[in-house]
Amino acid sequence: MKTLVLVFHPDMSDSRINRPLAARAEALGDDVTVRYMYKIYPDQKVDVDAEQAILETADRIVLQFPLYWYSTPALLKQWEDDVLLYGWAYGSTGKALTGKELLVAVSTGGQYGVDEDGYSLTELLRPLQATADMCQMTYLEPFTTTGTLTITDEALAQRVEDYAAVLESADLPALEHRG
Ligand SMILES: Cc1cc2nc3c(=O)[nH]c(=O)nc-3n(C[C@H](O)[C@H](O)[C@H](O)COP(=O)(O)O)c2cc1C
């Protein structure tokens, strides 16, 4: 299985969570490709043809990012708007992503799942789930690293190993729930 990990973090030098996660993914070998999107597109001008060509080679597409204002960093939204075109990603002739898996790997400062009164990550990530549906992709259960403001080094190291195991698994559960 060919896995493409697209990392959307504006400043990896200032990252405690996404940097080791991405580094661990990079160490997995030839079947896993990691791309640091803010480094590739510092001016946010996405090369649509290049992105589409790379996506076509992947069986599983991983979108890795820190949650910013209950959403994705801006470049990920820009990338979606530019790359996921009608006739390519969706529409009657848009089948380029059909059957591929989409895995969201998100980190959050908040303790999602602990505070019952808050919004769940499943809710907040719904636009990405709907996008996967629109592109006839299989939306996998997101890989979440929560409570990053207080996470211990030991718990983070465990999460990094969990990420490697998830990326190496050919059989991940899909998230079927619709609200
Ligand atoms: C601009 C900005 C917005 C953020 N918004 C949220 C948010 O809405 N919810 C949340 O739980 N954490 C939020 N955070 C915290 C980040 O998600 C957290 O610092 C990040 O996941 C840690 O990963 P890193 O060490 O790789 O940067 C925000 C951080 C920044 C800088």
PDB file of C-alpha atoms in Angstrom, residues 27-97:
ATOM      1  CA  ALA A  27      11.371   6.556   8.733  1.00  0.00           C
ATOM      2  CA  LEU A  28       8.841   3.922   7.678  1.00  0.00           C
ATOM      3  CA  GLY A  29      10.324   3.302   4.261  1.00  0.00           C
ATOM      4  CA  ASP A  30       9.613   3.580   0.565  1.00  0.00           C
ATOM      5  CA  ASP A  31       5.884   2.951   0.739  1.00  0.00           C
ATOM      6  CA  VAL A  32       5.373   6.073   2.837  1.00  0.00           C
ATOM      7  CA  THR A  33       6.022   9.489   1.319  1.00  0.00           C
ATOM      8  CA  VAL A  34       5.980  12.568   3.546  1.00  0.00           C
ATOM      9  CA  ARG A  35       5.575  16.050   2.099  1.00  0.00           C
ATOM     10  CA  TYR A  36       5.941  19.238   4.145  1.00  0.00           C
ATOM     11  CA  MET A  37       3.458  21.410   2.368  1.00  0.00           C
ATOM     12  CA  TYR A  38       4.278  24.814   3.900  1.00  0.00           C
ATOM     13  CA  LYS A  39       7.916  24.252   2.954  1.00  0.00           C
ATOM     14  CA  ILE A  40       6.990  23.285  -0.607  1.00  0.00           C
ATOM     15  CA  TYR A  41       4.528  26.180  -0.966  1.00  0.00           C
ATOM     16  CA  PRO A  42       5.807  29.054   1.201  1.00  0.00           C
ATOM     17  CA  ASP A  43       3.849  31.483  -0.987  1.00  0.00           C
ATOM     18  CA  GLN A  44       0.704  29.293  -0.772  1.00  0.00           C
ATOM     19  CA  LYS A  45       0.599  28.942  -4.583  1.00  0.00           C
ATOM     20  CA  VAL A  46      -0.195  25.250  -4.997  1.00  0.00           C
ATOM     21  CA  ASP A  47       1.026  23.397  -8.111  1.00  0.00           C
ATOM     22  CA  VAL A  48      -2.230  21.687  -9.019  1.00  0.00           C
ATOM     23  CA  ASP A  49      -0.849  19.337 -11.683  1.00  0.00           C
ATOM     24  CA  ALA A  50       1.963  18.169  -9.406  1.00  0.00           C
ATOM     25  CA  GLU A  51      -0.379  17.590  -6.490  1.00  0.00           C
ATOM     26  CA  GLN A  52      -2.888  15.674  -8.574  1.00  0.00           C
ATOM     27  CA  ALA A  53      -0.141  13.468 -10.049  1.00  0.00           C
ATOM     28  CA  ILE A  54       1.173  12.605  -6.585  1.00  0.00           C
ATOM     29  CA  LEU A  55      -2.301  11.882  -5.228  1.00  0.00           C
ATOM     30  CA  GLU A  56      -2.982   9.498  -8.094  1.00  0.00           C
ATOM     31  CA  THR A  57      -0.033   7.316  -7.042  1.00  0.00           C
ATOM     32  CA  ALA A  58      -1.313   6.870  -3.459  1.00  0.00           C
ATOM     33  CA  ASP A  59      -3.676   4.275  -2.002  1.00  0.00           C
ATOM     34  CA  ARG A  60      -4.000   6.113   1.311  1.00  0.00           C
ATOM     35  CA  ILE A  61      -3.809   9.883   1.719  1.00  0.00           C
ATOM     36  CA  VAL A  62      -3.010  11.199   5.180  1.00  0.00           C
ATOM     37  CA  LEU A  63      -3.723  14.826   6.047  1.00  0.00           C
ATOM     38  CA  GLN A  64      -1.609  15.664   9.099  1.00  0.00           C
ATOM     39  CA  PHE A  65      -2.082  19.023  10.806  1.00  0.00           C
ATOM     40  CA  PRO A  66      -2.588  20.881  14.090  1.00  0.00           C
ATOM     41  CA  LEU A  67      -6.156  22.035  14.718  1.00  0.00           C
ATOM     42  CA  TYR A  68      -6.329  25.806  14.232  1.00  0.00           C
ATOM     43  CA  TRP A  69      -9.515  27.578  15.280  1.00  0.00           C
ATOM     44  CA  TYR A  70     -11.536  24.359  15.118  1.00  0.00           C
ATOM     45  CA  SER A  71     -10.430  23.838  11.533  1.00  0.00           C
ATOM     46  CA  THR A  72      -7.420  23.185   9.324  1.00  0.00           C
ATOM     47  CA  PRO A  73      -4.428  25.475   8.813  1.00  0.00           C
ATOM     48  CA  ALA A  74      -5.098  27.840   5.899  1.00  0.00           C
ATOM     49  CA  LEU A  75      -2.825  26.117   3.360  1.00  0.00           C
ATOM     50  CA  LEU A  76      -4.748  22.851   3.698  1.00  0.00           C
ATOM     51  CA  LYS A  77      -7.971  24.652   2.827  1.00  0.00           C
ATOM     52  CA  GLN A  78      -6.207  26.372  -0.086  1.00  0.00           C
ATOM     53  CA  TRP A  79      -4.883  22.996  -1.259  1.00  0.00           C
ATOM     54  CA  GLU A  80      -8.392  21.500  -1.168  1.00  0.00           C
ATOM     55  CA  ASP A  81      -9.860  24.435  -3.098  1.00  0.00           C
ATOM     56  CA  ASP A  82      -7.139  24.307  -5.753  1.00  0.00           C
ATOM     57  CA  VAL A  83      -6.529  20.568  -6.180  1.00  0.00           C
ATOM     58  CA  LEU A  84      -9.881  18.837  -5.672  1.00  0.00           C
ATOM     59  CA  LEU A  85     -11.331  19.977  -8.965  1.00  0.00           C
ATOM     60  CA  TYR A  86     -14.593  19.113 -10.656  1.00  0.00           C
ATOM     61  CA  GLY A  87     -13.998  16.501 -13.348  1.00  0.00           C
ATOM     62  CA  TRP A  88     -10.948  15.198 -11.490  1.00  0.00           C
ATOM     63  CA  ALA A  89     -11.937  14.670  -7.849  1.00  0.00           C
ATOM     64  CA  TYR A  90     -15.727  14.703  -8.231  1.00  0.00           C
ATOM     65  CA  GLY A  91     -18.440  14.918 -10.848  1.00  0.00           C
ATOM     66  CA  SER A  92     -19.392  12.263 -13.392  1.00  0.00           C
ATOM     67  CA  THR A  93     -15.855  12.075 -14.823  1.00  0.00           C
ATOM     68  CA  GLY A  94     -14.067  12.901 -11.575  1.00  0.00           C
ATOM     69  CA  LYS A  95     -12.928   9.559 -10.280  1.00  0.00           C
ATOM     70  CA  ALA A  96      -9.240  10.166  -9.518  1.00  0.00           C
ATOM     71  CA  LEU A  97      -9.638   9.593  -5.782  1.00  0.00           C
TER      72      LEU A  97
END
